[in-house]
XYZ file of C-alpha atoms in Angstrom:
673
model
C -29.988 3.164 -63.815
C -30.048 2.165 -67.501
C -33.132 0.013 -66.971
C -34.857 2.835 -65.092
C -34.181 5.231 -67.958
C -35.511 2.683 -70.431
C -38.723 2.252 -68.436
C -39.065 6.031 -68.127
C -38.713 6.444 -71.893
C -41.293 3.749 -72.558
C -43.704 5.375 -70.101
C -43.157 8.818 -71.608
C -43.690 7.504 -75.120
C -46.894 5.814 -74.048
C -48.231 8.859 -72.227
C -47.366 11.265 -75.064
C -50.450 10.505 -77.182
C -52.600 10.530 -74.063
C -51.309 13.968 -73.144
C -51.948 15.234 -76.644
C -55.459 13.915 -76.630
C -56.076 15.314 -73.172
C -55.744 18.785 -74.662
C -59.146 18.267 -76.280
C -60.866 17.586 -72.956
C -60.520 18.959 -69.430
C -59.930 15.477 -67.999
C -57.783 12.400 -68.398
C -59.343 9.066 -69.276
C -58.467 5.911 -67.377
C -59.085 2.219 -67.930
C -58.645 -0.892 -65.813
C -56.181 -3.727 -66.337
C -57.190 -7.336 -65.758
C -55.566 -7.323 -62.316
C -57.516 -4.300 -61.123
C -54.981 -1.526 -61.681
C -56.166 1.783 -63.140
C -54.015 3.166 -65.968
C -54.234 5.971 -68.510
C -56.112 5.355 -71.755
C -57.000 7.119 -74.970
C -60.020 9.382 -74.618
C -63.327 7.634 -75.182
C -65.716 10.593 -75.005
C -65.369 14.302 -75.731
C -67.673 17.196 -74.758
C -69.883 17.809 -77.762
C -72.793 20.099 -76.890
C -74.261 21.942 -73.918
C -78.010 22.511 -73.599
C -78.870 25.336 -71.219
C -82.244 26.031 -72.833
C -84.657 23.996 -74.885
C -86.152 26.487 -77.268
C -87.043 29.318 -74.891
C -87.384 26.978 -71.913
C -84.705 27.163 -69.222
C -84.210 24.447 -66.634
C -84.689 24.949 -62.906
C -83.370 22.320 -60.491
C -83.608 19.463 -63.048
C -83.937 16.033 -61.432
C -83.609 13.381 -64.145
C -83.241 12.731 -67.866
C -84.028 9.884 -70.220
C -83.248 9.090 -73.878
C -85.809 6.861 -75.585
C -85.365 4.443 -78.488
C -85.964 7.284 -80.974
C -83.152 9.322 -79.379
C -85.597 11.836 -78.004
C -84.472 13.573 -74.852
C -86.755 13.834 -71.800
C -85.789 16.108 -68.884
C -87.544 16.164 -65.538
C -87.608 19.910 -64.810
C -88.458 19.746 -61.129
C -88.252 23.476 -60.392
C -90.750 24.252 -63.131
C -93.051 21.277 -62.413
C -92.824 19.816 -65.913
C -91.119 17.251 -68.134
C -89.629 18.488 -71.412
C -89.389 16.280 -74.486
C -86.791 17.476 -77.004
C -84.739 16.262 -79.933
C -81.173 15.066 -79.433
C -80.101 18.540 -80.565
C -82.189 20.355 -77.968
C -85.270 21.380 -79.946
C -88.404 21.273 -77.789
C -91.075 18.838 -78.996
C -93.559 18.674 -76.125
C -94.141 19.625 -72.496
C -95.801 17.258 -70.036
C -97.656 17.780 -66.785
C -97.459 21.522 -66.178
C -100.828 21.314 -64.432
C -100.438 17.883 -62.843
C -96.936 17.785 -61.341
C -95.912 19.016 -57.928
C -92.301 17.815 -57.908
C -91.383 15.542 -60.861
C -88.373 13.313 -60.229
C -87.287 10.098 -61.920
C -88.609 9.438 -65.432
C -88.714 6.471 -67.802
C -90.085 6.055 -71.338
C -91.249 2.800 -72.902
C -93.838 1.707 -75.434
C -94.861 5.282 -76.194
C -95.522 6.204 -72.576
C -93.737 8.561 -70.208
C -93.613 7.418 -66.569
C -92.748 10.181 -64.096
C -92.295 9.768 -60.332
C -93.540 12.616 -58.163
C -92.577 12.202 -54.493
C -94.508 15.263 -53.329
C -97.634 14.201 -55.191
C -97.004 10.616 -53.977
C -97.876 9.232 -57.392
C -96.344 7.990 -60.629
C -97.963 9.823 -63.557
C -98.155 8.140 -66.960
C -98.456 10.234 -70.155
C -98.911 9.350 -73.789
C -95.781 10.650 -75.547
C -97.700 11.110 -78.803
C -100.512 13.291 -77.458
C -99.116 14.499 -74.136
C -102.271 13.399 -72.316
C -102.240 11.988 -68.809
C -103.465 8.407 -69.147
C -102.855 6.820 -65.745
C -102.012 7.573 -62.117
C -100.224 5.087 -59.871
C -100.937 5.984 -56.235
C -100.279 4.409 -52.840
C -101.283 0.731 -53.044
C -104.143 0.082 -50.659
C -103.028 -3.356 -49.561
C -101.462 -4.679 -46.353
C -98.849 -6.387 -48.515
C -97.281 -3.009 -49.264
C -97.452 -1.884 -45.657
C -100.256 0.172 -44.165
C -97.884 2.673 -42.584
C -95.319 2.591 -45.396
C -95.236 5.825 -47.358
C -95.332 5.924 -51.133
C -92.996 8.719 -52.226
C -91.708 7.684 -55.679
C -88.179 8.786 -56.541
C -87.218 6.602 -59.520
C -89.182 4.438 -61.916
C -88.531 1.811 -64.604
C -90.850 -0.243 -66.835
C -90.412 -3.590 -68.604
C -91.801 -4.756 -71.954
C -94.989 -6.092 -70.362
C -95.718 -2.728 -68.762
C -94.852 -3.786 -65.204
C -93.718 -0.788 -63.190
C -90.793 -0.778 -60.732
C -90.626 2.101 -58.265
C -88.002 3.231 -55.767
C -89.867 4.933 -52.925
C -88.172 7.349 -50.547
C -87.195 5.707 -47.263
C -88.697 2.327 -48.153
C -86.112 -0.260 -47.108
C -88.089 -3.259 -48.364
C -86.691 -2.901 -51.870
C -88.130 -1.870 -55.205
C -91.931 -1.879 -55.339
C -93.275 -3.847 -58.305
C -96.663 -3.101 -59.916
C -98.565 -4.632 -62.800
C -99.432 -2.530 -65.846
C -102.835 -1.708 -64.338
C -101.313 -0.612 -61.013
C -101.815 -3.711 -58.860
C -99.073 -4.101 -56.267
C -97.150 -7.348 -56.855
C -94.566 -7.200 -54.075
C -91.085 -5.977 -53.299
C -88.124 -6.718 -55.484
C -84.327 -6.739 -55.102
C -83.940 -5.416 -51.550
C -80.432 -4.585 -50.362
C -78.837 -6.653 -47.627
C -78.242 -5.277 -44.150
C -74.539 -4.616 -43.745
C -73.393 -5.036 -40.140
C -69.937 -4.152 -38.904
C -67.911 -6.685 -36.931
C -68.664 -4.809 -33.709
C -72.405 -4.831 -34.435
C -72.314 -8.573 -35.112
C -70.513 -9.172 -31.820
C -73.062 -7.007 -30.000
C -75.940 -9.042 -31.364
C -74.263 -12.254 -30.261
C -73.430 -11.151 -26.711
C -76.037 -8.531 -25.660
C -79.122 -9.280 -23.607
C -82.597 -8.670 -25.010
C -82.864 -5.364 -23.130
C -79.529 -4.194 -24.505
C -80.489 -5.226 -28.032
C -83.697 -3.195 -27.812
C -81.658 -0.098 -26.962
C -79.393 -0.513 -29.973
C -79.968 1.628 -33.014
C -81.979 -0.289 -35.571
C -79.929 -1.237 -38.622
C -81.937 -1.289 -41.849
C -80.796 -1.930 -45.407
C -80.247 1.187 -47.542
C -82.754 2.140 -50.218
C -81.484 1.889 -53.820
C -80.545 5.232 -55.331
C -81.303 4.622 -58.996
C -82.326 1.905 -61.429
C -82.471 1.130 -65.129
C -83.672 -1.765 -67.269
C -82.048 -3.396 -70.309
C -83.686 -4.957 -73.359
C -83.869 -8.329 -71.552
C -85.924 -6.789 -68.724
C -83.070 -7.167 -66.241
C -82.943 -4.394 -63.654
C -79.703 -2.608 -62.763
C -79.394 -0.689 -59.505
C -76.884 1.353 -57.538
C -77.119 2.448 -53.923
C -75.437 5.500 -52.447
C -72.912 4.525 -49.801
C -72.656 0.960 -51.117
C -69.840 0.169 -53.507
C -70.815 -1.889 -56.516
C -73.731 -2.296 -58.884
C -76.367 -4.984 -59.189
C -77.966 -6.774 -62.105
C -81.213 -8.309 -60.861
C -82.936 -11.185 -62.617
C -86.691 -11.708 -62.550
C -86.401 -13.382 -59.151
C -84.694 -10.313 -57.711
C -81.301 -11.995 -57.307
C -78.087 -10.206 -58.151
C -76.376 -11.983 -61.062
C -73.561 -9.452 -61.389
C -70.145 -10.573 -60.160
C -69.975 -9.070 -56.633
C -66.277 -8.316 -57.113
C -67.113 -5.793 -59.831
C -67.005 -2.440 -58.108
C -68.241 0.963 -59.130
C -68.568 4.184 -57.174
C -69.679 4.005 -53.576
C -71.471 7.349 -54.097
C -73.084 6.604 -57.468
C -76.217 8.607 -58.228
C -77.341 7.045 -61.501
C -76.899 3.968 -63.676
C -77.891 3.363 -67.302
C -77.510 0.477 -69.758
C -76.562 1.144 -73.383
C -77.461 -0.607 -76.622
C -74.603 -3.114 -76.301
C -75.488 -3.672 -72.649
C -72.558 -1.504 -71.644
C -73.178 -0.047 -68.199
C -72.614 3.624 -67.355
C -72.330 4.988 -63.821
C -71.997 8.558 -62.631
C -71.268 9.795 -59.135
C -71.948 13.025 -57.281
C -68.605 14.527 -58.323
C -69.289 14.004 -62.010
C -66.963 11.078 -62.645
C -68.299 8.692 -65.273
C -67.516 4.980 -65.558
C -68.301 2.713 -68.491
C -68.324 -1.053 -67.959
C -68.806 -4.019 -70.244
C -71.810 -6.211 -69.523
C -69.561 -8.591 -67.561
C -68.334 -5.783 -65.329
C -64.932 -4.893 -66.832
C -64.268 -1.149 -66.712
C -63.600 0.396 -70.125
C -63.391 4.126 -69.387
C -63.292 6.443 -66.383
C -63.405 10.183 -67.041
C -65.046 13.478 -66.047
C -64.751 15.199 -62.706
C -65.605 18.203 -60.563
C -65.813 21.717 -62.024
C -64.503 23.813 -59.147
C -64.674 27.134 -61.010
C -68.064 26.264 -62.614
C -66.951 27.353 -66.087
C -65.388 24.298 -67.737
C -67.326 22.295 -70.294
C -67.050 18.569 -69.699
C -66.860 18.909 -65.917
C -69.695 19.129 -63.427
C -70.854 20.582 -60.128
C -73.751 18.362 -59.006
C -74.616 15.562 -61.399
C -77.904 13.706 -60.954
C -78.494 11.640 -64.107
C -76.876 10.085 -67.167
C -78.206 8.376 -70.293
C -76.942 7.217 -73.689
C -78.497 7.310 -77.172
C -78.352 4.791 -80.008
C -75.223 6.478 -81.434
C -73.320 6.022 -78.190
C -73.469 9.691 -77.186
C -73.783 10.405 -73.475
C -76.111 12.958 -71.877
C -75.328 14.143 -68.361
C -77.666 16.301 -66.272
C -76.098 18.825 -63.884
C -78.629 19.976 -61.298
C -76.515 22.858 -59.991
C -75.503 24.246 -63.396
C -79.054 23.558 -64.645
C -77.939 22.171 -67.984
C -77.419 19.007 -69.995
C -73.975 18.173 -71.396
C -73.647 15.841 -74.351
C -70.503 13.792 -74.985
C -69.632 12.444 -78.430
C -67.983 9.071 -78.714
C -64.439 9.146 -80.159
C -63.235 6.960 -83.017
C -61.200 4.968 -80.511
C -64.202 4.207 -78.276
C -66.353 3.439 -81.345
C -63.716 0.919 -82.448
C -63.735 -0.625 -78.969
C -67.521 -0.900 -79.098
C -67.431 -2.479 -82.561
C -64.958 -5.120 -81.444
C -66.838 -5.626 -78.195
C -70.158 -6.168 -79.993
C -68.628 -8.893 -82.181
C -66.878 -10.462 -79.201
C -70.001 -10.523 -77.000
C -72.011 -12.067 -79.858
C -69.476 -14.914 -80.008
C -68.123 -13.814 -83.393
C -64.538 -14.028 -82.177
C -62.874 -14.489 -85.541
C -64.613 -11.400 -86.941
C -63.553 -9.387 -83.922
C -59.863 -10.014 -84.635
C -59.334 -7.060 -86.967
C -60.997 -4.393 -84.797
C -59.229 -5.716 -81.700
C -55.891 -5.461 -83.499
C -56.740 -1.887 -84.474
C -57.587 -1.097 -80.852
C -54.254 -2.521 -79.697
C -52.435 -0.511 -82.336
C -53.852 2.595 -80.643
C -53.486 1.353 -77.067
C -51.290 -1.670 -76.457
C -52.105 -1.560 -72.718
C -55.805 -2.297 -73.215
C -56.162 -5.730 -71.607
C -59.707 -6.365 -72.739
C -58.551 -6.131 -76.360
C -55.876 -8.727 -75.648
C -58.525 -10.997 -74.165
C -60.781 -10.581 -77.197
C -57.871 -11.123 -79.552
C -56.945 -14.284 -77.673
C -60.430 -15.685 -78.257
C -60.219 -14.718 -81.926
C -56.860 -16.462 -82.348
C -58.260 -19.545 -80.638
C -61.156 -19.759 -83.095
C -58.652 -19.414 -85.926
C -56.582 -22.270 -84.407
C -53.623 -19.925 -83.839
C -53.013 -21.407 -80.408
C -49.569 -19.998 -79.652
C -50.779 -16.486 -80.461
C -53.967 -17.128 -78.460
C -51.861 -18.230 -75.475
C -49.816 -15.035 -75.550
C -52.808 -12.737 -76.027
C -54.845 -14.444 -73.297
C -51.904 -14.122 -70.917
C -51.562 -10.414 -71.636
C -55.298 -9.923 -71.270
C -55.555 -11.829 -68.007
C -58.096 -14.222 -69.525
C -57.455 -17.393 -67.535
C -60.274 -19.377 -69.145
C -59.011 -18.502 -72.616
C -55.437 -19.240 -71.545
C -56.471 -22.644 -70.218
C -58.228 -23.556 -73.472
C -55.265 -22.412 -75.564
C -52.742 -24.181 -73.322
C -54.745 -27.392 -73.660
C -54.357 -27.243 -77.437
C -50.673 -26.237 -77.314
C -49.988 -29.088 -74.899
C -51.794 -31.563 -77.154
C -49.676 -30.501 -80.124
C -46.492 -30.848 -78.069
C -47.484 -34.302 -76.829
C -48.289 -35.475 -80.348
C -44.856 -34.344 -81.509
C -42.878 -35.665 -78.534
C -44.879 -38.609 -77.212
C -42.392 -41.165 -78.608
C -39.455 -39.343 -77.034
C -41.286 -39.042 -73.710
C -42.134 -42.761 -73.633
C -38.551 -43.601 -74.636
C -37.192 -41.554 -71.753
C -39.553 -43.236 -69.291
C -38.544 -46.696 -70.531
C -34.879 -45.732 -70.385
C -35.242 -44.515 -66.809
C -36.988 -47.744 -65.816
C -34.223 -49.817 -67.418
C -31.484 -47.760 -65.751
C -33.206 -48.131 -62.385
C -33.401 -51.911 -62.787
C -29.739 -52.082 -63.855
C -28.693 -49.955 -60.908
C -30.457 -52.295 -58.485
C -28.635 -55.308 -59.973
C -25.204 -53.741 -60.380
C -24.897 -51.761 -57.140
C -24.263 -54.998 -55.185
C -22.484 -57.054 -57.878
C -20.142 -54.634 -59.599
C -17.460 -52.970 -57.523
C -17.593 -49.497 -59.198
C -21.354 -49.158 -58.690
C -21.031 -50.678 -55.226
C -18.466 -48.011 -54.372
C -20.802 -45.283 -55.635
C -23.693 -46.739 -53.629
C -21.538 -46.907 -50.510
C -20.537 -43.289 -51.067
C -24.174 -42.224 -51.248
C -24.847 -44.241 -48.098
C -22.003 -42.559 -46.222
C -23.262 -39.144 -47.305
C -26.713 -40.083 -46.074
C -25.258 -40.952 -42.679
C -24.052 -37.387 -42.138
C -26.000 -36.393 -38.987
C -27.647 -33.273 -40.409
C -28.639 -34.974 -43.670
C -29.981 -37.981 -41.778
C -32.018 -35.673 -39.577
C -33.451 -33.868 -42.619
C -34.214 -37.165 -44.353
C -36.130 -38.245 -41.254
C -38.973 -35.983 -42.456
C -40.063 -38.705 -44.894
C -40.696 -41.132 -42.013
C -43.372 -39.055 -40.269
C -46.335 -39.608 -42.652
C -45.651 -43.367 -42.642
C -45.368 -43.929 -38.895
C -46.062 -40.753 -36.934
C -46.146 -42.383 -33.481
C -42.656 -43.890 -33.848
C -41.394 -40.710 -35.490
C -42.442 -38.474 -32.585
C -41.034 -41.057 -30.154
C -37.755 -40.638 -32.004
C -38.014 -36.870 -31.598
C -38.703 -37.089 -27.873
C -36.408 -39.899 -26.746
C -33.964 -40.843 -29.517
C -32.838 -37.361 -30.622
C -33.533 -38.154 -34.275
C -33.786 -34.439 -35.015
C -32.070 -31.258 -33.867
C -32.842 -27.579 -33.508
C -30.662 -26.921 -36.558
C -32.511 -29.399 -38.786
C -35.879 -28.052 -37.590
C -34.774 -24.482 -38.256
C -33.665 -25.435 -41.773
C -37.083 -26.997 -42.376
C -38.825 -23.838 -41.168
C -36.692 -21.806 -43.566
C -37.518 -24.253 -46.374
C -41.233 -23.940 -45.550
C -41.128 -20.144 -45.765
C -39.156 -20.207 -49.031
C -41.502 -22.787 -50.571
C -44.545 -20.752 -49.515
C -43.206 -17.547 -51.073
C -41.974 -19.198 -54.280
C -45.249 -21.068 -54.752
C -47.280 -17.903 -54.134
C -45.412 -15.563 -56.462
C -43.838 -17.829 -59.100
C -46.375 -20.542 -59.890
C -47.967 -20.685 -63.333
C -50.361 -17.966 -64.471
C -53.485 -20.135 -64.316
C -53.112 -20.914 -60.621
C -51.545 -17.696 -59.416
C -53.576 -15.816 -56.825
C -51.623 -12.531 -56.872
C -51.105 -10.200 -59.791
C -47.785 -9.983 -61.614
C -45.362 -7.600 -59.981
C -47.177 -7.638 -56.649
C -44.903 -8.647 -53.788
C -45.603 -8.411 -50.081
C -42.917 -10.686 -48.712
C -42.792 -8.817 -45.415
C -46.442 -9.588 -44.718
C -45.910 -13.197 -45.832
C -43.039 -13.593 -43.386
C -45.104 -12.012 -40.626
C -48.035 -14.361 -41.266
C -46.052 -17.583 -41.617
C -43.363 -17.000 -39.003
C -45.776 -15.199 -36.684
C -48.358 -17.955 -37.043
C -45.825 -20.676 -36.214
C -44.463 -18.725 -33.253
C -47.959 -17.953 -31.989
C -48.955 -21.628 -32.155
C -45.819 -22.760 -30.344
C -46.237 -20.190 -27.575
C -49.965 -20.820 -27.111
C -49.682 -24.610 -27.287
C -46.781 -24.767 -24.842
C -48.628 -22.456 -22.487
C -51.733 -24.663 -22.508
C -49.705 -27.868 -22.248
C -47.829 -26.479 -19.235
C -51.111 -25.703 -17.518
C -52.518 -29.129 -18.391
C -49.445 -31.037 -17.085
C -48.021 -31.957 -20.469
C -44.666 -33.763 -20.563
C -43.174 -32.200 -23.692
C -40.671 -29.352 -23.658
C -40.650 -26.232 -25.819
C -37.554 -27.511 -27.648
C -39.277 -30.770 -28.498
C -42.370 -28.921 -29.704
C -40.237 -26.573 -31.792
C -38.477 -29.457 -33.521
C -41.549 -31.673 -33.865
C -43.749 -28.961 -35.416
C -41.251 -28.449 -38.253
C -41.508 -32.142 -39.096
C -45.286 -32.172 -38.629
C -45.449 -29.571 -41.403
C -43.372 -31.909 -43.571
C -46.240 -32.897 -45.926
C -46.557 -29.246 -46.970
C -42.789 -29.023 -47.518
C -42.724 -32.260 -49.541
C -45.934 -31.873 -51.579
C -45.956 -28.155 -52.378
C -43.005 -28.422 -54.832
C -45.044 -31.091 -56.663
C -47.997 -28.706 -56.703
C -45.729 -25.956 -58.025
C -44.583 -28.134 -60.933
C -48.126 -29.249 -61.715
C -49.259 -25.635 -62.171
C -47.043 -25.438 -65.262
C -48.431 -28.554 -66.954
C -52.120 -28.624 -66.004
C -55.131 -26.681 -67.267
C -58.405 -25.887 -65.543
C -59.700 -29.261 -66.731
C -57.270 -31.006 -64.369
C -57.282 -28.378 -61.626
C -58.793 -30.954 -59.250
C -55.354 -32.597 -59.072
C -53.867 -29.455 -57.565
C -56.789 -29.197 -55.171
C -56.201 -32.837 -54.252
C -52.515 -32.175 -53.491
C -53.493 -29.194 -51.320
C -56.100 -31.273 -49.489
C -53.729 -34.185 -48.873
C -51.020 -31.849 -47.571
C -53.459 -30.060 -45.260
C -54.987 -33.277 -43.883
C -51.595 -34.901 -43.288
C -50.278 -31.802 -41.531
C -53.359 -31.668 -39.321
C -53.072 -35.363 -38.432
C -49.372 -35.013 -37.634
C -50.012 -31.979 -35.411
C -52.618 -33.962 -33.487
C -50.209 -36.883 -33.141
C -47.415 -34.512 -32.151
C -49.348 -33.072 -29.220
C -50.572 -36.507 -28.170
C -47.155 -38.177 -28.310
C -44.989 -35.434 -26.865
C -47.372 -34.467 -24.068
C -48.496 -38.050 -23.348
C -52.199 -37.173 -23.715
C -55.188 -39.241 -24.701
C -57.015 -38.294 -27.875
C -59.728 -36.464 -25.951
C -57.116 -34.511 -23.985
C -55.308 -33.722 -27.230
C -58.387 -32.265 -28.900
C -59.239 -30.184 -25.843
C -55.668 -28.898 -25.760
C -55.762 -27.915 -29.424
C -59.091 -26.121 -29.013
C -57.719 -24.216 -26.035
C -54.613 -23.435 -28.097
C -56.691 -21.907 -30.878
C -58.662 -19.875 -28.345
C -55.438 -18.674 -26.711
C -54.029 -17.680 -30.096
C -57.169 -15.638 -30.756
C -56.913 -13.928 -27.378
C -53.251 -13.096 -27.970
C -54.061 -11.574 -31.353
C -56.881 -9.492 -29.875
C -54.598 -8.361 -27.039
C -51.907 -7.354 -29.534
C -54.425 -5.373 -31.584
C -55.704 -3.570 -28.483
C -52.146 -2.892 -27.337
C -51.211 -1.521 -30.738
C -54.251 0.767 -30.703
C -53.405 2.008 -27.213
C -49.789 2.630 -28.182
C -50.940 4.538 -31.265
C -53.282 6.687 -29.157
C -50.537 7.278 -26.575
C -48.143 8.287 -29.333
C -50.677 10.726 -30.748
C -51.215 12.192 -27.271
C -47.492 12.540 -26.587
C -46.947 14.063 -30.037
C -49.765 16.560 -29.485
C -48.392 17.549 -26.058
C -44.887 17.876 -27.504
C -46.071 20.075 -30.365
C -48.092 22.223 -27.982
C -45.081 22.578 -25.673
C -42.885 23.638 -28.589
C -45.538 26.120 -29.729
C -45.751 27.762 -26.286
C -41.979 27.768 -25.974
C -41.594 29.561 -29.314
C -44.310 32.050 -28.399
C-alpha cells in the first residue's frame, strides 16, 4: 500500500502542471514514449486567433488552405468559387478565379504561382500570385498512358522546385498523376498497395476462374492528401489506411512502416524543420519528427460547436515559418490559428540542432526540455547523443536507456565497456590464468591426494543419483542422438519426472530470457508481461505437437509410445535449454557490433533442436528418413487443422453463448412484464 501511495503521489505531482496548463486550452496534449505508449505532456500549441471573415469576405464550404514561404494564407473557398489570399493576420490581399472556378479544391503555392485543383471543371488552374492572372490550365491528358477512360477530376495538387505537378484525381486508383511544368503527362507515382484480408487471399488461392470473376474487385485506395518538403519528397495519407508515407523520386515509401498516424487522416503537411503534421476528421492533430516519432497529439471534436480550439469537420492544416498552425473547419466555415508555446519552441530548437548532427549544442535545450517534462523520451535520446559527443559515456548510457535509443545505447555501452576492460584487463587475465592452474591441479590431485579424491568421489556419487543422472543425460543427445534415443526407448535412461522438469526449465528459461534480458536485445517493452499467453503458446505448442505427432505415427504404424515421445521431446529441446542461458548472459556484455554472436547461438540452438526432433521420430518410430519427413509434414498439417478446428469451435461457442444470453434476457423481460 505504501508503494501504491508513493506512485500515486508521483503521478499526481506530474499531472499537476499538465492540469494547470490544460486550463488554457479545451484539450489535453499527449506525447508518445519510445515503447509506443501515449502519455500526458505539456501543451505544445494554444488557440491564438479565429478567422471567420477575411476583410468583408466570409467563407462558404471552404475546401483547403495553404501557407506559402512568405507566410501568406491561401484559402480555397469552394462555396464561393474563389481562392482568397490573405496575410497571416487575416487581411485580404487578393482574390483568384472568381470567373474561372467551378468548384476549387486542393491548392498549392510555389515559385510565385498558385495551383488550384477543380474537380468539377476537371482542370488544375495556375495563377500568378503577383498579378492574379490565370497563366495555365492543366486538363485531361490526351494520352493512352493516362488511360482513355480514366477521368481527370483533380482533388489535391503539389508542385516541386522544377515545376512538376503532382495531382490526386478522384477515383483514380493508379496513384498520383505526375505532369511536367508544361503539362505533359509523365506517369503515375506512389500508388497504394492492394490490401487483401486473409479470407480474400484464401479465396484467390482456392476459387475457380468463374468464381474469381464473380468476386468483388479489390482495388487500392486513392490517396487522400499530399504535401511536398524542401527536398521534393512527397508525403501522403490515405483515408482508411493507418500510417503516412514519404515517397522518394522513384515513388517508394522511405518512411518506417511501423510509424502510424490516424487511419482517418484528411490532411498532411511538412513544416520548416521537416516536422510532419496530420489532422483527422474529428479535429485531432498529430505532430511527428521527420523520423516518425510523435511529439504532440491534441485537439478534438467540438460537440456544442462553440469552443475555440476544437472542431466540427476539419479538412486542412498548414504551418507557417514561425511554427503557428492553421486549421480549416469546413462546417464552421472558419480558420483557427494555433500559437506555439515556449515549451514546444524549446523542443523544436533542440530538435533542429539534434537533426543537424549538432548533438553537443543540443545538450542545453534538451536539458531545459527535461526540466519541464522529465517523461519526454525524445529529449532523453537527444541528450544521450549529446553526452556521447562530449565523451560523457556513463551519462549517455543512462539517457539513451531512458530515451529508448538502442543505437545510442549500443555506442555508449561500447565505450563504457572499453574503459572497464582497460581498467580491469590485468585482473581478468589473472583470474583466467588462476582458473586454468586450479583446473590442472585438480586433475592431478583428485587421484593422488586422498582429500581431493574423497571430494571427487562424493561428486561422483551425487552424479549417480538417478534423477540427476537422468537430467545430465541431456548433454549426450547433441553428441550422439541415435544412441541417446535408443537409451530413451530401450534402456530407460530418462523418466517422466526428468522430462517434466526439463519442460518446466524450458518454460522458465523462455520467460526469463524474454522479459529479463539486456535492454539492447529485449523485444518487449519494460513493464509489459503476458506470461499467461507465453505459457499458452509454449505449453500448448508442445502439447499440440505431441498429440498430432502421436496421432500420425499411430496411423503410420510407428513403434514409439506416447510416453517415449513425451520424454524424448524434452531432451530433443535440450539445445535450447542449454544454449539460451548463454544467450541471456551474452545480451549483457555485447553491443550491436557483436549481435551476430547472439544470432549464431539462436541459429545453432534451432538447428540442433530440429535435427534432434527428426532423429527422435526416426529412432522411436523405427522409420526411414523419407518416412520421417513425411510424418513430420503430416504432423504440421494436423497441428494446423487442430488449430483451425479450435478457432471455429470457439467462434461457435461464442455465438451459442450470445444466443442463449439473448434468449435468457428476453425470457426475463417477458416474465417481468
